[in-house]
Short mmCIF file of C-alpha atoms in Angstrom, two decimals:
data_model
loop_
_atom_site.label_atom_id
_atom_site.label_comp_id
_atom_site.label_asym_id
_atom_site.label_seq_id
_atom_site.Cartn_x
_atom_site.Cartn_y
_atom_site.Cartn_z
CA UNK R 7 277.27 153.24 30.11
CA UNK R 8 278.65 151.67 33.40
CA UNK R 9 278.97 147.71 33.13
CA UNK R 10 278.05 145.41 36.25
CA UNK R 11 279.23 142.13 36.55
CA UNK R 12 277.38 139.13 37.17
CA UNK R 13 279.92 137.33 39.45
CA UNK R 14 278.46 136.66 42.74
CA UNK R 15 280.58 138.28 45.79
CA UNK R 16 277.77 137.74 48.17
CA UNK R 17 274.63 136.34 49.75
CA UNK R 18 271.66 137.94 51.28
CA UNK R 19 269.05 136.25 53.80
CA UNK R 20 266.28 138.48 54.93
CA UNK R 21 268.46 141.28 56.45
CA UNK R 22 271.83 139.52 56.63
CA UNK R 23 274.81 139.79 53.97
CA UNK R 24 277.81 137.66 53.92
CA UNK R 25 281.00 137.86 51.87
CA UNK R 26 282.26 134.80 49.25
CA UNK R 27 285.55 133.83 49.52
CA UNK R 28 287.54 132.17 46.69
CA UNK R 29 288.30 128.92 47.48
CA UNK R 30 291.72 126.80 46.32
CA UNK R 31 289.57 124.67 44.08
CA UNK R 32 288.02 127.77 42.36
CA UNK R 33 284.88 127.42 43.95
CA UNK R 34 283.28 130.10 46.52
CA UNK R 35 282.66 129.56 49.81
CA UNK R 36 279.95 131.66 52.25
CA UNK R 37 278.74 130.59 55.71
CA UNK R 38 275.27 131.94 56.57
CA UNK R 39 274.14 130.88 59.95
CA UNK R 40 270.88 130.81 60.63
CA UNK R 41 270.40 130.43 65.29
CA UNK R 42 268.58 128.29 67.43
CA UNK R 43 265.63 130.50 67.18
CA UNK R 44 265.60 131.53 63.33
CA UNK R 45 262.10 132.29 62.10
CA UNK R 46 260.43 129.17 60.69
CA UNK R 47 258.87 129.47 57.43
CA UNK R 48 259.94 130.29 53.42
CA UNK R 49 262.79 132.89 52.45
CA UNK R 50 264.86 134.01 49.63
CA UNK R 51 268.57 133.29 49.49
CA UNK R 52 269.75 135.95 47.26
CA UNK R 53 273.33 135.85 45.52
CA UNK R 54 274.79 139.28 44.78
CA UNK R 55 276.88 141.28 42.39
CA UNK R 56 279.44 143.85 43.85
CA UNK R 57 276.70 146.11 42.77
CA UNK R 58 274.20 144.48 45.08
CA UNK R 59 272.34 143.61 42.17
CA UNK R 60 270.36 140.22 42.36
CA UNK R 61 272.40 137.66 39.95
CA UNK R 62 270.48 134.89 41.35
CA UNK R 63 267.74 133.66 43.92
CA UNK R 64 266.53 130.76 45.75
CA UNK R 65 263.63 129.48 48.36
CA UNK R 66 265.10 127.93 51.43
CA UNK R 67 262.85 126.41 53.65
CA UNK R 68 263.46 126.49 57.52
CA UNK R 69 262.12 124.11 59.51
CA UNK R 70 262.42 123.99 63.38
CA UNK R 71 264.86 122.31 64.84
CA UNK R 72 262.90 120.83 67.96
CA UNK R 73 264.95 122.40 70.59
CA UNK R 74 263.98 121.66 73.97
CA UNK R 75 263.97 123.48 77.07
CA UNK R 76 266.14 123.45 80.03
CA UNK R 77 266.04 124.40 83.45
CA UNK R 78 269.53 125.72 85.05
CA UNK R 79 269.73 125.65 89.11
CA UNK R 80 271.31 128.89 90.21
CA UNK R 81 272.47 131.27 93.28
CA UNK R 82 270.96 134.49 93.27
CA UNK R 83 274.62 135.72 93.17
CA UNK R 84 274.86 133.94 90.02
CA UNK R 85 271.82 135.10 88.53
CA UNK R 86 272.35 138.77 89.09
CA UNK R 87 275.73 138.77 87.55
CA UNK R 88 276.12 141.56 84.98
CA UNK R 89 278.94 142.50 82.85
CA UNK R 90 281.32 144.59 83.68
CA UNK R 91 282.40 148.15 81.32
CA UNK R 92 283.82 146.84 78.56
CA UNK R 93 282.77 143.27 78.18
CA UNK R 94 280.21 143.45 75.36
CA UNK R 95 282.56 145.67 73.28
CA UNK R 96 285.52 143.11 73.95
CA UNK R 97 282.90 140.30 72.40
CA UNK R 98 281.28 142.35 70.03
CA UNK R 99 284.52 143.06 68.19
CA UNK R 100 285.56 139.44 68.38
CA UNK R 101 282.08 138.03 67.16
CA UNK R 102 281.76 140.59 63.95
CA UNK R 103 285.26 139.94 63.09
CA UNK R 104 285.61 138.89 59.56
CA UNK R 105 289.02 137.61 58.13
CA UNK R 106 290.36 136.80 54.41
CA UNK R 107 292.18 134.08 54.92
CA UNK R 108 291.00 130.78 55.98
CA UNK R 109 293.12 128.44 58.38
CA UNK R 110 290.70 126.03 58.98
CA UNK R 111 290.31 122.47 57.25
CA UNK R 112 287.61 119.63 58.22
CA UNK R 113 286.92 117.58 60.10
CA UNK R 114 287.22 119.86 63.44
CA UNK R 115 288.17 117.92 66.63
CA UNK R 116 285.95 118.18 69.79
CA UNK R 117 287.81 120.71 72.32
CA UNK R 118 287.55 117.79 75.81
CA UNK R 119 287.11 114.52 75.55
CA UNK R 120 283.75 114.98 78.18
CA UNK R 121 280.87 114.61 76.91
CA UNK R 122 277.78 116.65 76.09
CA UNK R 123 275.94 118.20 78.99
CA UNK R 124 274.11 120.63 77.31
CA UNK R 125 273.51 120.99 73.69
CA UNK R 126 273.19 123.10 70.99
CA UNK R 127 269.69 125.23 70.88
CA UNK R 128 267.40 124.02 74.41
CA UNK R 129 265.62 127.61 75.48
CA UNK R 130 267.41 128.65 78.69
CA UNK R 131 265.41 128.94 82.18
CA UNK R 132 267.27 129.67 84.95
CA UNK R 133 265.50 128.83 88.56
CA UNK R 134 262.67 127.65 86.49
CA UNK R 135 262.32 131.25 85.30
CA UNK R 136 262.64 132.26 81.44
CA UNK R 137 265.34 134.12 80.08
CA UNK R 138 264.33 134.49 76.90
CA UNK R 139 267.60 133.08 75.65
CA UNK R 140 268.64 129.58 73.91
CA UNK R 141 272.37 127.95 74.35
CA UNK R 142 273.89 129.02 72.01
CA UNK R 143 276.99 126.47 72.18
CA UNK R 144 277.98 123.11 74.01
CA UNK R 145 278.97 122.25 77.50
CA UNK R 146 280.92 119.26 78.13
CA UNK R 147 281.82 117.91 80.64
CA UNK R 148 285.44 118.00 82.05
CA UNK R 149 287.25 117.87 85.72
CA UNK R 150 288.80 121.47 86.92
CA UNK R 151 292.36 121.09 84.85
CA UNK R 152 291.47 119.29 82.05
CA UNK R 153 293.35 121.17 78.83
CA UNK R 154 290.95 122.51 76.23
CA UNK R 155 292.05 122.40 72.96
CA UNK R 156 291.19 124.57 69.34
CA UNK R 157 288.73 122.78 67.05
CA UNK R 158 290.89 123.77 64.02
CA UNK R 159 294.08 126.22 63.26
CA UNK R 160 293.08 129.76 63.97
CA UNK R 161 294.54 132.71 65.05
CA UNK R 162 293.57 134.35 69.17
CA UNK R 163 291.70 137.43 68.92
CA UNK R 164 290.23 136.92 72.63
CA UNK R 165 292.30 135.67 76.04
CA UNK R 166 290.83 137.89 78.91
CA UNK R 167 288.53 137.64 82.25
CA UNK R 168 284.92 138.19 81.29
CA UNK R 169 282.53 138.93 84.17
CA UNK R 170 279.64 136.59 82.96
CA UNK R 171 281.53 134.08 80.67
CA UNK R 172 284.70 133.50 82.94
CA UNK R 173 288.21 132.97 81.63
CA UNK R 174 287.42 133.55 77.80
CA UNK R 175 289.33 132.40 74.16
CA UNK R 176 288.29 133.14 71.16
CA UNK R 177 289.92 131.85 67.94
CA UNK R 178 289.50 133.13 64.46
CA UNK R 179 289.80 130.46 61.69
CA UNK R 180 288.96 133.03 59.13
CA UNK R 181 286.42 133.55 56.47
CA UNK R 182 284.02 134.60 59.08
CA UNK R 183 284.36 131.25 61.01
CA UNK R 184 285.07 131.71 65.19
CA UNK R 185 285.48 129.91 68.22
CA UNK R 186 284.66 130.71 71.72
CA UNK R 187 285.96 129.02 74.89
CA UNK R 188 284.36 129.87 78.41
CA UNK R 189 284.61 129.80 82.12
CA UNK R 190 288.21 128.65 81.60
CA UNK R 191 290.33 127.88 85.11
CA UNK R 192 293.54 129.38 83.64
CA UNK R 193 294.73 130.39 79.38
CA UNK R 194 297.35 128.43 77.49
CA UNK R 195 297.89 131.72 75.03
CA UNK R 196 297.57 135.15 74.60
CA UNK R 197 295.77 137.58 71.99
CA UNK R 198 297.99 137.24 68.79
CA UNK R 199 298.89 133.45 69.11
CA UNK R 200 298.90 131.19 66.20
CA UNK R 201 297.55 127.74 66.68
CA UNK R 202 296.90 124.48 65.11
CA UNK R 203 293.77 122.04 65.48
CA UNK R 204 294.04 120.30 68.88
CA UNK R 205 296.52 123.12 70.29
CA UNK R 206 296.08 123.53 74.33
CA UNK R 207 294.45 126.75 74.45
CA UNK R 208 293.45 126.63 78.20
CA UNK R 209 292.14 125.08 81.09
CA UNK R 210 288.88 123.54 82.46
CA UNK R 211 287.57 125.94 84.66
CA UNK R 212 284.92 127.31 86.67
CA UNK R 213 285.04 130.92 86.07
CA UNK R 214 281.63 133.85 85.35
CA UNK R 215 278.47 132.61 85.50
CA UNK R 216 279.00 128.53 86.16
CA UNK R 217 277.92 126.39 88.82
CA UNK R 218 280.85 123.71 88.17
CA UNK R 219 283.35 122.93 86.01
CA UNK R 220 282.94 122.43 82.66
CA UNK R 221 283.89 124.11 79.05
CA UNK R 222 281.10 126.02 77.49
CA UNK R 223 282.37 126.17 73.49
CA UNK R 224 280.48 127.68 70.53
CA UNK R 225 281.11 127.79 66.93
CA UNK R 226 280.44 130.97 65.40
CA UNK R 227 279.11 131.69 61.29
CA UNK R 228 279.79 135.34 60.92
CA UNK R 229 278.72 136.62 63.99
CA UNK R 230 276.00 134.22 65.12
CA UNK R 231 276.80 130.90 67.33
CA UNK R 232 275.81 127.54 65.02
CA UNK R 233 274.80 123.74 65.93
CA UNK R 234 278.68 122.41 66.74
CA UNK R 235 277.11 119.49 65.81
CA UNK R 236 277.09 120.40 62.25
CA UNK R 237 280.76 120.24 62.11
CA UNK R 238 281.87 117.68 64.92
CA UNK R 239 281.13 114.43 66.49
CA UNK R 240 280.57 114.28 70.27
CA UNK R 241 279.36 111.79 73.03
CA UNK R 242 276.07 113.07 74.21
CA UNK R 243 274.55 112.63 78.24
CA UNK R 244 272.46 114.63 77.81
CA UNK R 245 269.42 114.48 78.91
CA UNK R 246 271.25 113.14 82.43
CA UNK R 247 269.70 109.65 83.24
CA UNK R 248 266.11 110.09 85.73
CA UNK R 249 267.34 109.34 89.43
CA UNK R 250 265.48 106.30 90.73
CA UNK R 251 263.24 106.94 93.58
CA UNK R 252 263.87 105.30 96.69
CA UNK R 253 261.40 102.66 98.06
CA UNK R 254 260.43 102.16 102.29
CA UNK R 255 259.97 98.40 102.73
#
């Protein structure tokens, strides 16, 4: 009669599966994102066996998270940018990537010193226009130049030209945790490159689909861009301050 254990390797929300990892302490660890626009409402959390058997469930409630919306000024050049052969396979492969070992220790430090232009989550219109999209990461603000530097120690797995996302790192920190760096002026490293927390990894750029410079980043939960918030404290301007109307005397 075949034996299954009732160790917990994994966790299962609605139709997504992550791995635990065994942490120094003997604990496990598992990062299950849940995105900007998550279904609200009551699901299971399920912890599995390497059988896939159910060893233990729980509710989790998801609330909204309030996002607003916001309204992006564009060319049409700009708008009609597509990507080019070979650009969603490149990110694909970077964003399902899913690593043993973890490099990564907390707290995380912000990648510019700018702050927050656009957060985490606001539903994306673009000439006032939906595109059925939210922002999925940060911009901050930062002059043309300005280094950008990893949020924690990571290895590159991404340092080429995208057509839509510019001059583009990505850094794995393992155990399903990634980083993503976008419309970069110039790169600091190459694919392959082993770095530590507040390593220059590039440049403050312009590059893909931007209208000026800035660093788009994202924190990524196996495969699905998370609230950088959640992990590190930035300056905020956003929402920029209401310009005063002028007055005829």
């Amino acid at each position: 009669m075949e034996t299954r254990s009732a160790e917990p390797v994994s966790v299962r929300l609605g139709d997504r599966t992550i791995r635990l990892f065994p942490q120094a302490d003997g604990s496990k660890l598992g990062l299950m994102p849940l995105s900007g626009i998550h279904k609200i409402g009551v699901e299971s959390l399920d912890l599995l066996d390497a059988s896939g058997r159910v060893v233990e469930s729980q509710k989790l409630t998801v609330r909204s998270g309030g996002f607003a919306s916001q309204n992006v000024e564009m060319t049409k050049s700009l708008t009609e940018l597509k990507a080019k052969p070979g650009d969603a396979e490149a990110m694909n492969a970077f964003r399902t990537r899913v690593t043993d070992g973890r490099h990564w220790l907390e707290p995380f430090g912000p990648p510019v010193s700018g702050c927050m232009v656009s957060p985490y989550g606001v539903r994306r219109l673009h000439n006032g226009k939906s595109t059925g999209n939210y922002h999925s990461g940060i911009d901050s603000r930062g002059a043309s130049g300005t280094p950008v530097k990893a949020v924690a120690a990571g290895v590159v797995r991404l340092a080429r030209p995208f057509e839509v996302s510019g001059n583009t790192v990505g850094v794995d920190h393992g155990q399903g945790l990634l980083s993503l760096y976008m419309h970069l002026s110039n790169f600091a490293v190459q694919d392959g490159a082993v770095v530590d927390k507040g390593s220059v990894i590039g440049y403050v750029g312009t590059t893909g689909r931007s209208t000026a410079p800035h660093l788009h980043w994202s924190i990524m939960a196996n495969g699905i861009g998370v609230n950088p918030a959640q992990w590190i404290a930035m300056k905020s301007c956003y929402p920029p301050p209401a310009r005063r109307k002028s007055s005829k005397n």
